[in-house]
mmCIF file of C-alpha atoms in Angstrom:
data_model
loop_
_atom_site.group_PDB
_atom_site.id
_atom_site.type_symbol
_atom_site.label_atom_id
_atom_site.label_comp_id
_atom_site.label_asym_id
_atom_site.label_seq_id
_atom_site.Cartn_x
_atom_site.Cartn_y
_atom_site.Cartn_z
ATOM 1 C CA ASP A 29 0.000 0.000 0.000
ATOM 2 C CA ALA A 30 1.652 3.194 -1.195
ATOM 3 C CA GLY A 31 1.634 5.965 1.330
ATOM 4 C CA VAL A 32 1.527 9.671 0.584
ATOM 5 C CA THR A 33 4.041 10.665 -2.077
ATOM 6 C CA GLN A 34 5.316 14.127 -2.927
ATOM 7 C CA SER A 35 7.439 15.602 -5.692
ATOM 8 C CA PRO A 36 9.951 17.030 -6.051
ATOM 9 C CA THR A 37 11.927 16.260 -2.897
ATOM 10 C CA HIS A 38 14.001 19.431 -3.087
ATOM 11 C CA LEU A 39 13.659 22.668 -4.986
ATOM 12 C CA ILE A 40 15.654 25.893 -5.234
ATOM 13 C CA LYS A 41 14.002 29.045 -6.545
ATOM 14 C CA THR A 42 14.732 32.762 -6.538
ATOM 15 C CA ARG A 43 12.573 35.538 -5.149
ATOM 16 C CA GLY A 44 9.630 36.449 -7.364
ATOM 17 C CA GLN A 45 9.458 33.097 -9.091
ATOM 18 C CA GLN A 46 6.545 30.682 -8.984
ATOM 19 C CA VAL A 47 6.600 27.062 -7.822
ATOM 20 C CA THR A 48 4.297 24.032 -8.109
ATOM 21 C CA LEU A 49 4.485 21.131 -5.680
ATOM 22 C CA ARG A 50 2.684 17.826 -6.180
ATOM 23 C CA CYS A 51 1.102 15.235 -3.902
ATOM 24 C CA SER A 52 -0.507 11.837 -4.335
ATOM 25 C CA PRO A 53 -2.609 10.716 -1.361
ATOM 26 C CA LYS A 54 -2.532 7.384 0.402
ATOM 27 C CA SER A 55 -4.609 4.751 -1.368
ATOM 28 C CA GLY A 56 -8.272 5.063 -0.371
ATOM 29 C CA HIS A 57 -7.975 8.641 0.887
ATOM 30 C CA ASP A 58 -9.967 11.448 -0.702
ATOM 31 C CA THR A 59 -8.885 14.540 1.234
ATOM 32 C CA VAL A 60 -5.573 16.342 0.906
ATOM 33 C CA SER A 61 -4.179 19.010 3.222
ATOM 34 C CA TRP A 62 -1.068 21.104 2.767
ATOM 35 C CA TYR A 63 1.177 22.374 5.544
ATOM 36 C CA GLN A 64 4.208 24.627 5.738
ATOM 37 C CA GLN A 65 6.882 23.709 8.273
ATOM 38 C CA ALA A 66 9.572 26.290 8.934
ATOM 39 C CA LEU A 67 12.809 25.161 10.541
ATOM 40 C CA GLY A 68 12.313 24.421 14.240
ATOM 41 C CA GLN A 69 8.553 24.876 14.065
ATOM 42 C CA GLY A 70 5.524 22.634 13.838
ATOM 43 C CA PRO A 71 3.547 22.315 10.606
ATOM 44 C CA GLN A 72 1.218 25.239 9.850
ATOM 45 C CA PHE A 73 -2.007 24.488 7.967
ATOM 46 C CA ILE A 74 -2.284 26.107 4.524
ATOM 47 C CA PHE A 75 -5.477 24.617 3.070
ATOM 48 C CA GLN A 76 -7.436 21.435 2.528
ATOM 49 C CA TYR A 77 -9.009 20.017 -0.622
ATOM 50 C CA TYR A 78 -11.960 17.658 -0.888
ATOM 51 C CA GLU A 79 -14.019 16.862 -3.982
ATOM 52 C CA GLU A 80 -11.751 19.144 -6.002
ATOM 53 C CA GLU A 81 -12.646 22.189 -3.920
ATOM 54 C CA GLU A 82 -10.846 24.118 -1.206
ATOM 55 C CA ARG A 83 -12.720 23.220 1.944
ATOM 56 C CA GLN A 84 -10.738 25.016 4.643
ATOM 57 C CA ARG A 85 -7.940 27.544 4.587
ATOM 58 C CA GLY A 86 -5.399 28.659 7.139
ATOM 59 C CA ASN A 87 -3.863 32.086 7.567
ATOM 60 C CA PHE A 88 -1.876 32.203 4.325
ATOM 61 C CA PRO A 89 -1.983 34.886 1.600
ATOM 62 C CA ASP A 90 -3.579 34.414 -1.800
ATOM 63 C CA ARG A 91 -0.126 33.791 -3.277
ATOM 64 C CA PHE A 92 -0.721 30.258 -2.042
ATOM 65 C CA SER A 93 -3.220 28.375 -4.171
ATOM 66 C CA GLY A 94 -4.011 24.787 -4.892
ATOM 67 C CA HIS A 95 -5.877 22.292 -6.928
ATOM 68 C CA GLN A 96 -7.216 18.775 -6.512
ATOM 69 C CA PHE A 97 -7.694 16.441 -9.448
ATOM 70 C CA PRO A 98 -10.391 13.785 -9.962
ATOM 71 C CA ASN A 99 -7.917 11.084 -8.885
ATOM 72 C CA TYR A 100 -7.530 12.967 -5.552
ATOM 73 C CA SER A 101 -3.956 14.051 -6.223
ATOM 74 C CA SER A 102 -3.195 17.682 -5.515
ATOM 75 C CA GLU A 103 -0.926 20.589 -6.360
ATOM 76 C CA LEU A 104 0.234 23.520 -4.291
ATOM 77 C CA ASN A 105 1.204 26.667 -6.166
ATOM 78 C CA VAL A 106 3.077 29.583 -4.663
ATOM 79 C CA ASN A 107 3.457 32.804 -6.658
ATOM 80 C CA ALA A 108 5.855 35.711 -6.161
ATOM 81 C CA LEU A 109 8.117 33.721 -3.860
ATOM 82 C CA LEU A 110 9.595 35.442 -0.819
ATOM 83 C CA LEU A 111 12.650 34.440 1.180
ATOM 84 C CA GLY A 112 10.292 33.584 4.044
ATOM 85 C CA ASP A 113 8.605 30.920 1.923
ATOM 86 C CA SER A 114 11.667 28.720 2.418
ATOM 87 C CA ALA A 115 10.356 25.714 4.346
ATOM 88 C CA LEU A 116 9.392 22.061 4.216
ATOM 89 C CA TYR A 117 6.013 21.721 2.502
ATOM 90 C CA LEU A 118 4.057 18.740 3.700
ATOM 91 C CA CYS A 119 1.079 17.054 2.145
ATOM 92 C CA ALA A 120 -1.246 14.976 4.322
ATOM 93 C CA SER A 121 -4.115 12.777 3.239
ATOM 94 C CA SER A 122 -7.167 11.497 5.090
ATOM 95 C CA LEU A 123 -10.616 10.051 4.550
ATOM 96 C CA ALA A 124 -13.360 12.645 4.860
ATOM 97 C CA GLY A 125 -16.017 12.292 7.500
ATOM 98 C CA ARG A 126 -14.256 9.737 9.643
ATOM 99 C CA ALA A 127 -13.922 11.010 13.189
ATOM 100 C CA ASP A 128 -11.503 8.227 14.061
ATOM 101 C CA GLU A 129 -9.273 8.883 11.081
ATOM 102 C CA THR A 130 -6.392 11.226 11.165
ATOM 103 C CA GLN A 131 -3.923 12.461 8.615
ATOM 104 C CA TYR A 132 -0.967 10.647 7.128
ATOM 105 C CA PHE A 133 1.910 12.786 5.959
ATOM 106 C CA GLY A 134 4.208 12.537 2.988
ATOM 107 C CA PRO A 135 7.970 13.075 3.176
ATOM 108 C CA GLY A 136 7.661 16.717 2.146
ATOM 109 C CA THR A 137 9.225 18.992 -0.436
ATOM 110 C CA ARG A 138 12.023 21.176 0.850
ATOM 111 C CA LEU A 139 11.870 24.585 -0.834
ATOM 112 C CA LEU A 140 14.724 27.050 -0.662
ATOM 113 C CA VAL A 141 14.135 30.576 -1.934
ATOM 114 C CA LEU A 142 17.266 32.599 -2.657
ATOM 115 C CA GLN B 30 -0.510 32.776 24.068
ATOM 116 C CA LYS B 31 -0.121 30.058 21.466
ATOM 117 C CA GLU B 32 -2.882 27.476 21.216
ATOM 118 C CA VAL B 33 -0.449 24.604 21.753
ATOM 119 C CA GLU B 34 2.754 25.013 23.753
ATOM 120 C CA GLN B 35 5.602 22.529 23.609
ATOM 121 C CA ASP B 36 9.132 22.844 24.936
ATOM 122 C CA PRO B 37 11.544 22.527 21.974
ATOM 123 C CA GLY B 38 14.302 20.896 24.048
ATOM 124 C CA PRO B 39 16.596 19.255 23.179
ATOM 125 C CA LEU B 40 15.966 16.525 25.695
ATOM 126 C CA SER B 41 18.954 14.206 26.046
ATOM 127 C CA VAL B 42 18.595 10.873 27.863
ATOM 128 C CA PRO B 43 20.607 7.646 28.171
ATOM 129 C CA GLU B 44 19.438 4.490 26.439
ATOM 130 C CA GLY B 45 16.862 2.626 28.531
ATOM 131 C CA ALA B 46 15.509 5.728 30.268
ATOM 132 C CA ILE B 47 11.823 6.573 30.550
ATOM 133 C CA VAL B 48 11.094 9.696 28.513
ATOM 134 C CA SER B 49 8.309 12.139 29.280
ATOM 135 C CA LEU B 50 7.206 14.615 26.610
ATOM 136 C CA ASN B 51 4.516 17.191 27.280
ATOM 137 C CA CYS B 52 2.231 19.784 25.726
ATOM 138 C CA THR B 53 -0.247 22.262 27.099
ATOM 139 C CA TYR B 54 -3.134 23.760 25.195
ATOM 140 C CA SER B 55 -5.456 26.675 25.713
ATOM 141 C CA ASN B 56 -8.710 25.805 23.926
ATOM 142 C CA SER B 57 -11.001 23.543 25.938
ATOM 143 C CA ALA B 58 -12.896 22.677 22.720
ATOM 144 C CA PHE B 59 -10.028 20.500 21.573
ATOM 145 C CA GLN B 60 -11.123 16.883 21.631
ATOM 146 C CA TYR B 61 -8.661 14.848 19.573
ATOM 147 C CA PHE B 62 -5.057 14.445 20.637
ATOM 148 C CA MET B 63 -2.181 13.083 18.600
ATOM 149 C CA TRP B 64 1.522 12.509 18.845
ATOM 150 C CA TYR B 65 3.705 12.419 15.760
ATOM 151 C CA ARG B 66 7.346 11.452 15.415
ATOM 152 C CA GLN B 67 9.450 13.252 12.831
ATOM 153 C CA TYR B 68 12.921 12.141 11.880
ATOM 154 C CA SER B 69 15.307 14.685 10.457
ATOM 155 C CA ARG B 70 14.318 15.812 6.948
ATOM 156 C CA LYS B 71 11.268 13.519 6.886
ATOM 157 C CA GLY B 72 7.508 13.976 7.218
ATOM 158 C CA PRO B 73 5.713 13.426 10.543
ATOM 159 C CA GLU B 74 4.609 9.879 11.329
ATOM 160 C CA LEU B 75 1.537 9.262 13.491
ATOM 161 C CA LEU B 76 2.401 7.489 16.761
ATOM 162 C CA MET B 77 -0.646 7.821 18.967
ATOM 163 C CA TYR B 78 -4.218 9.068 18.572
ATOM 164 C CA THR B 79 -6.760 9.490 21.350
ATOM 165 C CA TYR B 80 -9.948 11.430 21.959
ATOM 166 C CA SER B 81 -10.564 11.034 25.652
ATOM 167 C CA SER B 82 -8.967 11.740 28.969
ATOM 168 C CA GLY B 83 -6.899 8.968 30.475
ATOM 169 C CA ASN B 84 -4.145 6.723 29.184
ATOM 170 C CA LYS B 85 -3.646 4.862 25.929
ATOM 171 C CA GLU B 86 -0.820 2.389 25.575
ATOM 172 C CA ASP B 87 0.856 1.013 22.447
ATOM 173 C CA GLY B 88 3.988 -1.018 23.017
ATOM 174 C CA ARG B 89 6.626 1.179 24.629
ATOM 175 C CA PHE B 90 4.503 4.307 24.139
ATOM 176 C CA THR B 91 1.813 5.665 26.459
ATOM 177 C CA ALA B 92 -0.249 8.753 25.698
ATOM 178 C CA GLN B 93 -1.904 10.537 28.578
ATOM 179 C CA VAL B 94 -4.562 13.243 28.349
ATOM 180 C CA ASP B 95 -5.774 15.435 31.200
ATOM 181 C CA LYS B 96 -8.527 17.639 29.812
ATOM 182 C CA SER B 97 -9.165 19.363 33.140
ATOM 183 C CA SER B 98 -5.587 20.667 33.132
ATOM 184 C CA LYS B 99 -5.346 20.959 29.330
ATOM 185 C CA TYR B 100 -2.182 18.884 29.475
ATOM 186 C CA ILE B 101 -1.085 15.947 27.358
ATOM 187 C CA SER B 102 1.926 13.693 27.704
ATOM 188 C CA LEU B 103 3.756 10.991 25.813
ATOM 189 C CA PHE B 104 5.841 8.476 27.747
ATOM 190 C CA ILE B 105 8.445 6.281 26.089
ATOM 191 C CA ARG B 106 9.685 3.289 28.077
ATOM 192 C CA ASP B 107 13.058 1.645 27.531
ATOM 193 C CA SER B 108 14.117 4.392 25.143
ATOM 194 C CA GLN B 109 16.383 3.432 22.236
ATOM 195 C CA PRO B 110 18.786 5.468 20.086
ATOM 196 C CA SER B 111 16.348 4.895 17.214
ATOM 197 C CA ASP B 112 13.782 6.950 19.174
ATOM 198 C CA SER B 113 15.942 10.044 18.597
ATOM 199 C CA ALA B 114 13.675 12.360 16.649
ATOM 200 C CA THR B 115 11.395 15.357 17.060
ATOM 201 C CA TYR B 116 8.070 14.615 18.732
ATOM 202 C CA LEU B 117 5.126 16.789 17.761
ATOM 203 C CA CYS B 118 1.895 16.994 19.675
ATOM 204 C CA ALA B 119 -1.175 17.870 17.628
ATOM 205 C CA ILE B 120 -4.629 18.753 18.836
ATOM 206 C CA ASP B 121 -7.896 18.979 16.920
ATOM 207 C CA GLY B 122 -11.229 20.538 17.831
ATOM 208 C CA GLY B 123 -13.213 18.382 15.419
ATOM 209 C CA SER B 124 -12.434 20.139 12.153
ATOM 210 C CA TYR B 125 -9.908 17.421 11.230
ATOM 211 C CA ILE B 126 -7.325 20.200 10.980
ATOM 212 C CA PRO B 127 -4.890 19.656 13.844
ATOM 213 C CA THR B 128 -2.958 22.448 15.501
ATOM 214 C CA PHE B 129 0.633 21.421 16.086
ATOM 215 C CA GLY B 130 3.110 22.250 18.778
ATOM 216 C CA ARG B 131 6.592 23.236 17.660
ATOM 217 C CA GLY B 132 7.987 19.833 18.587
ATOM 218 C CA THR B 133 10.455 18.542 21.181
ATOM 219 C CA SER B 134 13.805 17.247 19.996
ATOM 220 C CA LEU B 135 14.746 13.994 21.740
ATOM 221 C CA ILE B 136 18.240 12.538 21.769
ATOM 222 C CA VAL B 137 18.760 9.049 23.168
ATOM 223 C CA HIS B 138 22.460 8.306 23.551
ATOM 224 C CA PRO B 139 23.889 4.775 23.858
#
């Protein structure tokens, strides 16, 4: 059973550029959440996608956007990159509506903005 | 005040020691409590999940929740060098979007 996969594993960009990160959820899961984890901090919730729509959103600017595809995979897009966007970006998948289910995380994409 | 407070450590213990990791939280509406383990440069891995006060045991790990004090703990018995990692507490109020602590770095030395 494949777990959550993310690509790429590492990425280097310069300020002002745009980036797209990708995530495939764990088999059987239909909900994808994205988190940003700065060095030495816990993951911070960006947004969650279910049925191809953004269902919840954390306190992140509109430069952060996403998409979910019919096969439940998801993309995170960040425009106009800032130095402060350097972080580990984590994707987590879950099964909607299950109170006893929690989220399973992928290995993350480490983004460095120069 | 942050919603979830966790001492970043590092906490250094000898192999075989009992480890106690703790978090406090401020919102009494939180009902689901989780502990994740995160190795360096990896994603978090779910260790324990509970939704009630009291203890839950799984092998060498015991999660403890005290809702009256808004305090949760993770105990690791017979700690091993392979337990060296960052331990994140996460708490959810029912939205399925957990709020994480900043993590405690644990070092178990042989």
